[in-house]
Amino acid sequence: MLDLVWLIPALPLAGFLLLALFGPRLSRRAVALVGAGVVLASAVVSWLVAYSFLTSPPPGASYTQNLWTWMDVAGFQPRMALYLDPLSLVMMLVVTSVGFLIHWYSTEFMAGDEGYSRFFAYMNIFVASMLVLILGDNLLLLYLGWEGVGLSSYLLIGFWYTDPANGRAARKAFYVTRVGDTAMSVGLFLLFTQFGTLQIQDLMRKAHDQWGMVPPGGIATAAGLLLLGGACGKSAQLPLQVWLPDAMAGPTPTSALIHAATMVTAGVYLIARTHVLFEISPTAELAVAVVGAATLIVAGFSAMTQWDIKKSLAFSTISQIGYMFLALGVGAWSAAIFHFVTHAFFKALLFLGAGIVIEACHHEHSMFKMGGLRKELPVAFWTFTIGGCSLAGLPLVTAGFYSKGLIIWSAYASKGGALGLWAAAVFGALLTSIYTFRMIFLTFFGEAKSEVVKRPGTAMKVPVMILAFFAVVAGFVETPGFLGGVRVFSDFMSQALPDAVPRGSLAMSEWGSEAVVTLVFFAGLVIAYYFFLKKPALQEFVTAPAAGRALHRFWFSDWGMDWLYDKVFVQPILWFARINKSDFIDAFYGAVAAVTRALWVILRSTQTGRVRWYAAVVVAGTVLFVALALYL
Amino acid sequence: MTVRNLTALAPLIIVSATALAVMMAAALRRNHAAAALMTLGGIAAAFASLRAAAVLRPLAIGSSEAGQLLVIDGYGLFFMGLILLGSAAVVVLAHGYLERQAEHREEFYILLLVAVLGSMTLAASSHFVSFFLGLEILSVALYAMNAYLRARAISLEAGIKYLVLAAASATFLLFGMALLYAEFGTMSFDYLAGQMTAGIYPNRAMVTGGIALMVTGFGFKLALAPFHLWTPDIYEGAPAPVTAFVATVSKGAMFALLLRYFYSTGAYRLHSVFVVLAIIAAASMLAGNLGALLQNNLKRILAYSSIAHMGYVLVAFLAAGDLGPEAVTFYLIAYFITTLAAFGVVTALSPADRDAGRLGDFEGLIWKRPALGGVLTLALFSLAGIPATAGFFAKFYVVAAGADSGIWRLIILLVLTSVVGLFYYLRVLVAVFSRPLESRELAPQVPFASAFVLAGLSALLVWVGVFPGTILRAVKAAVGSLRY
């Protein structure tokens, strides 16, 4: 059964080709059938493969499918091979399953759109690229997938391209992630030149053998930091997080699939996949943890101040990925992947719920113009609330509680942990709770401010209900010791990723940590209740003073980073472009072209069409070469 | 002659016999389709007999004290197979093309078979005598093929130009051979190899001078600068299927011989020869790519492009080690497929009175004839070396071979001139993809057989570009049997 793995990325790719070539000529029904069908097929194959992987594990808990060797020249042998291990297996299942639910949802959500087949073509190529990225056995395929998801992200953010603002958002996402991509490609080249192999597992083995024994040199740290740069770009972490809020310009299912559940976690995957490097270099590992901790707080504050429901969710995504980075940085590898799984469920759910709400309210994004939708949209309300509780970490019953609690505990207790990191994570949990319930209260409670013009049909309701189910139960595969101590997930992951190593002499128990997390959850709930439901006047009280207003604006604008980047990078480049209208670099290439053209004119004059001249040149050439041969 | 010898020579004998059979058949009763079918059948039979011959290899034929005339080895058989497959494609394309002509058509296939015979002889020859015989069999057939459409002045002009210049350059070749014979007293590659590697040449000038003179002969046939001036005129003037043949089969056969000759005699190790060939490679890359720059006729563009491509192959040729001959052979395969596809489109589009060629003829092709436009696009991508086509991988191989043996100056020139090449390939594509202004006269529907060949060539183009492994193994095996 494992040898079916190649079908998993091939099916969505086939869907893309079909839709790209014949999409405009197909009926909407056929487009939906192809677009969602191939992802469903891919998900079914994934589960079959997973079943076979679990029931009869391959030796070494990994399976490599060598499709073909692309070329074999001078020792350079890039293979087209897929690599399946617990890490890629889990990600593959999430991508195909959540991907299918979102495709299903889209068949109704996008129903009125002109670019119906184009949308599904882009979504399919995204799923195919993401699967190549996850399953690729070598850096070449990893990079192919990495760029593929970047491309489809760009295409989907700018999906409604007639509005220039959407195009601008798409370009911004592309440029900013490109900064990270460049760092990453330099890192990958560095690894390739050091070890001479493209295969990731080989590379990690060699890195471990060569760099693991001696104290880490600068190169290991540099490679780790460069990869971290790539991860920061793709996963919207500080300081490259600025593109993700703008990416919300894309259709809501896109935001759910690409900019919440899957693509933005590619950075987490990259670091987990190359964890050996980070284990070798404590500096790089610490950097990951610090980036994660800083991001989760920074984005948490911003999420609290947004009026646009999708932007609030976008900052929340940034913040939650910050948790994953924190877990990676303290060496709690499987905790990061655990949170990736639960986050994929509840965040996709929240976005899809937001999509229902936005459609219901005349494409209104502002939460302050919604309200009271609890009665009108019961399915959206209940599922959104379940997703929100999971995000904020409602104790004991939600998946988010278990995954986030594990990260917070690891931030303190594992080898790379520290009290400061733990405190940051706890504070982030407070912020999460506040902004989550702010969203719920503003949207679904209070007085109704907008009439409901569209109610979701089956294709939109069923996927969110399924996601809501998983947003609750997905957490029970891994629970703390005092709550049953289920370790299914981490046992499975330990075949691919090392276990978190606890550090000695702890002043706090896991029980204590979870108690604090529970406490901040309720604190956040109460704060949100008072500020946004019970006494909205309290908001005025905080934002009325100049300091309060300035702070609000500061957080609202993503800590002024857009402004900063605009001043430091964008404006100078635009200024330079203005004064350099007749580009001096172009002048060089223009000269090259002119010289080439001049040479062509000269050469043309040799082409007289006269045989005697041709013969004369043959003779002259012969004489020259004979002379050279004789006198050299 | 033993049975072994006859079996080994079967491919050559079958091709000769087919030429005679077609001639007899045409004398009895003219029938175009029958002539084409007989030719194809003969080529197929010859191709099938390669397998039988392969069992016996390596086998020297015509051994005497003067040395062996032909050697049937894996390398020679591989190139014979390539020549036969390429010729089969040309036959199919020519059939569709000649259907539109008022000329007598059957004789074309006789000439073609003779040219194939000459090419195959070149691929197997290991002696100056068989080399020259093969070359002349090929050339004489080509003179007539170039001028085959007697009613067209431009075709006649092409034939006469080719005749004069080919004859002139052949004299240089002969004189070079004579000098080497005078020095070593042998015309067999094996004996030459023995003496040259032993470094016994009393008179060095005779040897290097002789080789330099031979280079003129090679250079002319391969259209390498500065012996390339005939190329655009002949490419433009000759009927499109003939151009396809000149561009692929005749050059492939010549390169097969060149590899065998230079590698088995070790002549390429002589410093002065290396320098001369390096200059020729550089000049060809420059002349080809620059010459095509603002050209407005696709046939002429492809002519210049072939000059450049032969320059690239020469770079691979100059790369030392096993990688060099492998890269040459692989490049030739990719070049065969690509060039046949490109000229196939030109052939299919040519109306009765003239050949398609001006860029205007291809304007909006992709909209008017999506299939033909697609094939031409693929072929141009491959010529430009865009990934996922055969041309990309071939060029990659050449660069890898060159980098491996450190001939950096040539590699850098190759890369730079390839960029120039991109410009004129894209210029053609701009025409292909532009919206047609007015509807121009188009050739009738493409015959089924030609469409089949074009589809096959396009599939091969992509297949070799994506899964080069199979071809690569075959190339390695073939080159491995070329002992030097």
Short mmCIF file of N, CA and C in Angstrom, two decimals, chain A residues 464-596:
data_model
loop_
_atom_site.label_atom_id
_atom_site.label_comp_id
_atom_site.label_asym_id
_atom_site.label_seq_id
_atom_site.Cartn_x
_atom_site.Cartn_y
_atom_site.Cartn_z
N VAL A 464 -17.56 22.65 8.30
CA VAL A 464 -17.22 23.30 9.57
C VAL A 464 -17.62 22.43 10.75
N MET A 465 -18.67 21.65 10.59
CA MET A 465 -19.05 20.77 11.70
C MET A 465 -18.01 19.68 11.89
N ILE A 466 -17.52 19.13 10.77
CA ILE A 466 -16.48 18.10 10.90
C ILE A 466 -15.24 18.70 11.55
N LEU A 467 -14.87 19.90 11.10
CA LEU A 467 -13.69 20.55 11.69
C LEU A 467 -13.91 20.81 13.17
N ALA A 468 -15.13 21.20 13.54
CA ALA A 468 -15.42 21.47 14.95
C ALA A 468 -15.23 20.20 15.78
N PHE A 469 -15.67 19.09 15.21
CA PHE A 469 -15.48 17.82 15.90
C PHE A 469 -13.99 17.58 16.17
N PHE A 470 -13.18 17.77 15.13
CA PHE A 470 -11.74 17.52 15.32
C PHE A 470 -11.09 18.56 16.21
N ALA A 471 -11.62 19.80 16.18
CA ALA A 471 -11.05 20.85 17.04
C ALA A 471 -11.21 20.47 18.50
N VAL A 472 -12.11 19.56 18.78
CA VAL A 472 -12.29 19.10 20.16
C VAL A 472 -11.49 17.82 20.42
N VAL A 473 -11.71 16.82 19.55
CA VAL A 473 -11.17 15.51 19.92
C VAL A 473 -9.70 15.32 19.56
N ALA A 474 -9.17 16.15 18.64
CA ALA A 474 -7.79 15.92 18.19
C ALA A 474 -6.80 16.02 19.34
N GLY A 475 -7.24 16.62 20.46
CA GLY A 475 -6.30 16.81 21.56
C GLY A 475 -6.11 15.59 22.43
N PHE A 476 -7.04 14.66 22.32
CA PHE A 476 -6.99 13.53 23.27
C PHE A 476 -5.91 12.51 22.96
N VAL A 477 -5.13 12.75 21.90
CA VAL A 477 -4.08 11.79 21.59
C VAL A 477 -2.83 12.07 22.41
N GLU A 478 -2.84 13.17 23.15
CA GLU A 478 -1.64 13.52 23.92
C GLU A 478 -2.10 14.34 25.12
N THR A 479 -2.05 13.76 26.30
CA THR A 479 -2.52 14.51 27.47
C THR A 479 -1.44 14.50 28.54
N PRO A 480 -1.49 15.51 29.42
CA PRO A 480 -0.46 15.58 30.47
C PRO A 480 -0.57 14.38 31.42
N GLY A 481 0.50 14.14 32.15
CA GLY A 481 0.59 12.97 33.02
C GLY A 481 -0.56 12.88 34.01
N PHE A 482 -0.95 14.02 34.59
CA PHE A 482 -1.97 13.97 35.63
C PHE A 482 -3.38 13.87 35.05
N LEU A 483 -3.48 13.91 33.69
CA LEU A 483 -4.80 13.76 33.06
C LEU A 483 -4.83 12.53 32.18
N GLY A 484 -4.28 11.46 32.66
CA GLY A 484 -4.32 10.21 31.91
C GLY A 484 -3.00 9.85 31.26
N GLY A 485 -2.21 10.87 30.95
CA GLY A 485 -0.89 10.60 30.38
C GLY A 485 -0.90 9.84 29.07
N VAL A 486 -1.87 10.14 28.21
CA VAL A 486 -1.87 9.53 26.89
C VAL A 486 -0.67 10.06 26.10
N ARG A 487 0.09 9.15 25.49
CA ARG A 487 1.27 9.62 24.74
C ARG A 487 1.29 9.04 23.32
N VAL A 488 0.11 8.85 22.77
CA VAL A 488 0.04 8.25 21.44
C VAL A 488 0.81 9.07 20.43
N PHE A 489 0.57 10.40 20.45
CA PHE A 489 1.14 11.26 19.43
C PHE A 489 2.66 11.35 19.55
N SER A 490 3.12 11.61 20.77
CA SER A 490 4.57 11.80 20.90
C SER A 490 5.31 10.48 20.72
N ASP A 491 4.66 9.35 21.08
CA ASP A 491 5.31 8.06 20.82
C ASP A 491 5.49 7.85 19.33
N PHE A 492 4.45 8.20 18.60
CA PHE A 492 4.52 8.03 17.15
C PHE A 492 5.58 8.96 16.55
N MET A 493 5.57 10.23 16.98
CA MET A 493 6.51 11.19 16.43
C MET A 493 7.95 10.87 16.81
N SER A 494 8.12 10.20 17.94
CA SER A 494 9.49 9.96 18.41
C SER A 494 10.26 9.06 17.45
N GLN A 495 9.53 8.44 16.49
CA GLN A 495 10.24 7.65 15.50
C GLN A 495 10.93 8.54 14.47
N ALA A 496 10.51 9.80 14.41
CA ALA A 496 11.11 10.71 13.43
C ALA A 496 11.82 11.86 14.10
N LEU A 497 11.30 12.29 15.23
CA LEU A 497 11.86 13.46 15.90
C LEU A 497 12.27 13.05 17.31
N PRO A 498 13.37 13.59 17.81
CA PRO A 498 13.82 13.20 19.16
C PRO A 498 12.82 13.64 20.22
N ASP A 499 12.76 12.90 21.32
CA ASP A 499 11.90 13.28 22.43
C ASP A 499 12.43 14.55 23.07
N ALA A 500 11.52 15.30 23.68
CA ALA A 500 11.96 16.46 24.44
C ALA A 500 12.74 15.98 25.66
N VAL A 501 13.90 16.60 25.87
CA VAL A 501 14.71 16.21 27.01
C VAL A 501 14.37 17.13 28.17
N PRO A 502 13.94 16.60 29.30
CA PRO A 502 13.63 17.49 30.43
C PRO A 502 14.91 18.00 31.07
N ARG A 503 14.85 19.21 31.58
CA ARG A 503 16.02 19.69 32.32
C ARG A 503 15.81 19.38 33.79
N GLY A 504 16.89 19.37 34.55
CA GLY A 504 16.80 18.95 35.95
C GLY A 504 16.26 20.04 36.85
N SER A 505 15.97 19.68 38.08
CA SER A 505 15.56 20.56 39.18
C SER A 505 14.58 21.65 38.77
N LEU A 506 13.31 21.29 38.74
CA LEU A 506 12.28 22.24 38.36
C LEU A 506 11.54 22.71 39.61
N ALA A 507 11.23 23.99 39.61
CA ALA A 507 10.53 24.54 40.78
C ALA A 507 9.03 24.42 40.63
N MET A 508 8.58 23.98 39.43
CA MET A 508 7.14 23.97 39.18
C MET A 508 6.80 22.64 38.54
N SER A 509 5.60 22.14 38.82
CA SER A 509 5.20 20.87 38.22
C SER A 509 4.33 21.15 37.01
N GLU A 510 4.11 20.13 36.19
CA GLU A 510 3.27 20.29 35.02
C GLU A 510 1.85 20.67 35.43
N TRP A 511 1.46 20.11 36.54
CA TRP A 511 0.15 20.42 37.09
C TRP A 511 0.02 21.92 37.34
N GLY A 512 1.05 22.48 37.91
CA GLY A 512 1.06 23.91 38.21
C GLY A 512 0.95 24.74 36.93
N SER A 513 1.72 24.33 35.94
CA SER A 513 1.72 25.08 34.69
C SER A 513 0.34 25.07 34.06
N GLU A 514 -0.27 23.89 34.05
CA GLU A 514 -1.59 23.79 33.44
C GLU A 514 -2.62 24.60 34.23
N ALA A 515 -2.42 24.66 35.55
CA ALA A 515 -3.33 25.44 36.38
C ALA A 515 -3.24 26.91 36.01
N VAL A 516 -2.00 27.39 35.81
CA VAL A 516 -1.82 28.79 35.43
C VAL A 516 -2.47 29.06 34.08
N VAL A 517 -2.30 28.13 33.14
CA VAL A 517 -2.88 28.28 31.81
C VAL A 517 -4.39 28.37 31.92
N THR A 518 -4.97 27.51 32.76
CA THR A 518 -6.41 27.54 32.97
C THR A 518 -6.85 28.89 33.54
N LEU A 519 -6.05 29.35 34.47
CA LEU A 519 -6.35 30.62 35.10
C LEU A 519 -6.37 31.76 34.08
N VAL A 520 -5.34 31.82 33.23
CA VAL A 520 -5.28 32.94 32.28
C VAL A 520 -6.39 32.80 31.24
N PHE A 521 -6.79 31.58 30.95
CA PHE A 521 -7.90 31.42 30.01
C PHE A 521 -9.14 32.13 30.54
N PHE A 522 -9.45 31.84 31.83
CA PHE A 522 -10.65 32.44 32.40
C PHE A 522 -10.47 33.93 32.60
N ALA A 523 -9.27 34.34 32.93
CA ALA A 523 -9.01 35.78 33.08
C ALA A 523 -9.30 36.49 31.76
N GLY A 524 -8.80 35.91 30.68
CA GLY A 524 -9.02 36.51 29.36
C GLY A 524 -10.49 36.56 29.03
N LEU A 525 -11.19 35.48 29.35
CA LEU A 525 -12.62 35.41 29.07
C LEU A 525 -13.36 36.51 29.81
N VAL A 526 -13.00 36.70 31.08
CA VAL A 526 -13.68 37.70 31.90
C VAL A 526 -13.37 39.10 31.39
N ILE A 527 -12.10 39.34 31.07
CA ILE A 527 -11.72 40.66 30.56
C ILE A 527 -12.50 40.97 29.29
N ALA A 528 -12.53 40.00 28.37
CA ALA A 528 -13.23 40.21 27.12
C ALA A 528 -14.71 40.45 27.37
N TYR A 529 -15.25 39.70 28.31
CA TYR A 529 -16.68 39.83 28.62
C TYR A 529 -17.00 41.24 29.07
N TYR A 530 -16.16 41.76 29.98
CA TYR A 530 -16.44 43.10 30.50
C TYR A 530 -16.23 44.17 29.45
N PHE A 531 -15.17 44.03 28.67
CA PHE A 531 -14.82 45.09 27.73
C PHE A 531 -15.73 45.12 26.52
N PHE A 532 -16.13 43.94 26.05
CA PHE A 532 -16.79 43.93 24.75
C PHE A 532 -18.25 43.52 24.82
N LEU A 533 -18.74 43.12 26.00
CA LEU A 533 -20.14 42.75 26.07
C LEU A 533 -20.84 43.52 27.18
N LYS A 534 -20.30 43.43 28.37
CA LYS A 534 -20.97 43.99 29.54
C LYS A 534 -20.88 45.51 29.54
N LYS A 535 -19.67 46.01 29.48
CA LYS A 535 -19.49 47.46 29.58
C LYS A 535 -18.59 47.97 28.45
N PRO A 536 -19.13 48.12 27.26
CA PRO A 536 -18.31 48.59 26.14
C PRO A 536 -17.66 49.95 26.45
N ALA A 537 -18.24 50.68 27.41
CA ALA A 537 -17.67 51.99 27.74
C ALA A 537 -16.25 51.86 28.25
N LEU A 538 -15.92 50.67 28.78
CA LEU A 538 -14.56 50.47 29.28
C LEU A 538 -13.53 50.65 28.17
N GLN A 539 -13.94 50.31 26.95
CA GLN A 539 -13.01 50.48 25.81
C GLN A 539 -12.60 51.94 25.69
N GLU A 540 -13.65 52.81 25.77
CA GLU A 540 -13.40 54.25 25.70
C GLU A 540 -12.42 54.66 26.78
N PHE A 541 -12.68 54.09 27.96
CA PHE A 541 -11.87 54.45 29.12
C PHE A 541 -10.38 54.18 28.87
N VAL A 542 -10.11 53.08 28.16
CA VAL A 542 -8.71 52.73 27.91
C VAL A 542 -8.15 53.53 26.74
N THR A 543 -8.96 53.71 25.69
CA THR A 543 -8.40 54.33 24.50
C THR A 543 -8.53 55.85 24.50
N ALA A 544 -9.28 56.41 25.45
CA ALA A 544 -9.47 57.85 25.44
C ALA A 544 -8.20 58.64 25.71
N PRO A 545 -7.43 58.27 26.74
CA PRO A 545 -6.20 59.03 26.97
C PRO A 545 -5.26 58.91 25.77
N ALA A 546 -4.46 59.95 25.57
CA ALA A 546 -3.57 59.99 24.40
C ALA A 546 -2.67 58.76 24.37
N ALA A 547 -2.16 58.39 25.55
CA ALA A 547 -1.24 57.24 25.59
C ALA A 547 -1.96 55.99 25.14
N GLY A 548 -3.18 55.82 25.64
CA GLY A 548 -3.96 54.63 25.30
C GLY A 548 -4.23 54.59 23.81
N ARG A 549 -4.60 55.75 23.25
CA ARG A 549 -4.94 55.78 21.84
C ARG A 549 -3.71 55.48 20.98
N ALA A 550 -2.60 56.06 21.39
CA ALA A 550 -1.37 55.85 20.63
C ALA A 550 -1.00 54.36 20.66
N LEU A 551 -1.13 53.78 21.83
CA LEU A 551 -0.77 52.37 21.96
C LEU A 551 -1.68 51.51 21.09
N HIS A 552 -2.95 51.87 21.11
CA HIS A 552 -3.91 51.13 20.30
C HIS A 552 -3.52 51.20 18.83
N ARG A 553 -3.20 52.44 18.42
CA ARG A 553 -2.85 52.61 17.02
C ARG A 553 -1.56 51.83 16.70
N PHE A 554 -0.66 51.86 17.65
CA PHE A 554 0.62 51.19 17.48
C PHE A 554 0.41 49.68 17.29
N TRP A 555 -0.41 49.10 18.13
CA TRP A 555 -0.67 47.66 18.01
C TRP A 555 -1.49 47.36 16.77
N PHE A 556 -2.46 48.24 16.52
CA PHE A 556 -3.32 48.03 15.36
C PHE A 556 -2.49 47.96 14.07
N SER A 557 -1.46 48.79 14.01
CA SER A 557 -0.65 48.84 12.80
C SER A 557 0.49 47.83 12.86
N ASP A 558 0.28 46.72 13.58
CA ASP A 558 1.32 45.70 13.65
C ASP A 558 2.62 46.27 14.17
N TRP A 559 2.52 47.03 15.27
CA TRP A 559 3.68 47.63 15.93
C TRP A 559 4.45 48.54 15.00
N GLY A 560 3.73 49.15 14.06
CA GLY A 560 4.36 50.12 13.18
C GLY A 560 5.36 49.54 12.22
N MET A 561 5.34 48.23 12.07
CA MET A 561 6.40 47.65 11.24
C MET A 561 6.20 47.91 9.77
N ASP A 562 4.93 47.98 9.36
CA ASP A 562 4.68 48.34 7.97
C ASP A 562 5.22 49.73 7.67
N TRP A 563 4.95 50.62 8.62
CA TRP A 563 5.43 52.01 8.49
C TRP A 563 6.95 52.04 8.43
N LEU A 564 7.55 51.26 9.32
CA LEU A 564 9.01 51.22 9.40
C LEU A 564 9.60 50.67 8.09
N TYR A 565 9.04 49.56 7.63
CA TYR A 565 9.57 48.98 6.41
C TYR A 565 9.35 49.90 5.22
N ASP A 566 8.21 50.61 5.28
CA ASP A 566 7.93 51.54 4.20
C ASP A 566 9.01 52.62 4.16
N LYS A 567 9.38 53.13 5.35
CA LYS A 567 10.37 54.20 5.41
C LYS A 567 11.78 53.68 5.10
N VAL A 568 12.09 52.49 5.62
CA VAL A 568 13.47 52.01 5.53
C VAL A 568 13.76 51.34 4.19
N PHE A 569 12.77 50.59 3.68
CA PHE A 569 13.04 49.84 2.45
C PHE A 569 12.28 50.37 1.24
N VAL A 570 10.96 50.50 1.40
CA VAL A 570 10.15 50.77 0.21
C VAL A 570 10.43 52.16 -0.33
N GLN A 571 10.34 53.18 0.55
CA GLN A 571 10.52 54.55 0.06
C GLN A 571 11.90 54.77 -0.56
N PRO A 572 12.98 54.35 0.13
CA PRO A 572 14.29 54.55 -0.51
C PRO A 572 14.39 53.88 -1.88
N ILE A 573 13.79 52.68 -1.99
CA ILE A 573 13.90 52.00 -3.28
C ILE A 573 13.09 52.74 -4.34
N LEU A 574 11.91 53.21 -3.93
CA LEU A 574 11.10 53.97 -4.88
C LEU A 574 11.81 55.27 -5.27
N TRP A 575 12.42 55.90 -4.26
CA TRP A 575 13.16 57.14 -4.53
C TRP A 575 14.29 56.85 -5.50
N PHE A 576 14.98 55.79 -5.25
CA PHE A 576 16.10 55.44 -6.12
C PHE A 576 15.60 55.14 -7.53
N ALA A 577 14.47 54.44 -7.59
CA ALA A 577 13.91 54.11 -8.90
C ALA A 577 13.53 55.38 -9.63
N ARG A 578 13.06 56.41 -8.85
CA ARG A 578 12.65 57.65 -9.51
C ARG A 578 13.84 58.41 -10.08
N ILE A 579 14.88 58.53 -9.25
CA ILE A 579 16.02 59.31 -9.75
C ILE A 579 16.80 58.50 -10.79
N ASN A 580 16.56 57.23 -10.84
CA ASN A 580 17.33 56.37 -11.74
C ASN A 580 16.42 55.86 -12.85
N LYS A 581 15.61 56.76 -13.38
CA LYS A 581 14.62 56.33 -14.38
C LYS A 581 15.27 55.63 -15.55
N SER A 582 16.34 56.26 -16.06
CA SER A 582 17.09 55.58 -17.12
C SER A 582 18.16 54.75 -16.43
N ASP A 583 17.77 53.61 -16.00
CA ASP A 583 18.56 52.76 -15.13
C ASP A 583 20.00 52.59 -15.62
N PHE A 584 20.93 52.82 -14.72
CA PHE A 584 22.33 52.69 -15.16
C PHE A 584 22.70 51.23 -15.39
N ILE A 585 22.00 50.35 -14.71
CA ILE A 585 22.26 48.92 -14.97
C ILE A 585 21.69 48.54 -16.33
N ASP A 586 20.51 49.12 -16.62
CA ASP A 586 19.95 48.91 -17.95
C ASP A 586 20.90 49.40 -19.03
N ALA A 587 21.58 50.49 -18.73
CA ALA A 587 22.51 51.04 -19.72
C ALA A 587 23.53 49.98 -20.10
N PHE A 588 23.97 49.24 -19.09
CA PHE A 588 24.94 48.18 -19.37
C PHE A 588 24.33 47.14 -20.30
N TYR A 589 23.12 46.70 -19.94
CA TYR A 589 22.50 45.67 -20.78
C TYR A 589 22.12 46.23 -22.15
N GLY A 590 21.73 47.49 -22.13
CA GLY A 590 21.45 48.13 -23.41
C GLY A 590 22.68 48.11 -24.29
N ALA A 591 23.83 48.39 -23.67
CA ALA A 591 25.08 48.39 -24.42
C ALA A 591 25.37 46.99 -24.96
N VAL A 592 25.13 45.99 -24.12
CA VAL A 592 25.35 44.62 -24.57
C VAL A 592 24.51 44.34 -25.81
N ALA A 593 23.24 44.76 -25.71
CA ALA A 593 22.35 44.52 -26.84
C ALA A 593 22.83 45.26 -28.08
N ALA A 594 23.30 46.51 -27.87
CA ALA A 594 23.74 47.30 -29.01
C ALA A 594 24.97 46.67 -29.66
N VAL A 595 25.90 46.21 -28.80
CA VAL A 595 27.11 45.57 -29.33
C VAL A 595 26.72 44.31 -30.10
N THR A 596 25.80 43.55 -29.52
CA THR A 596 25.37 42.32 -30.19
C THR A 596 24.79 42.62 -31.56
#
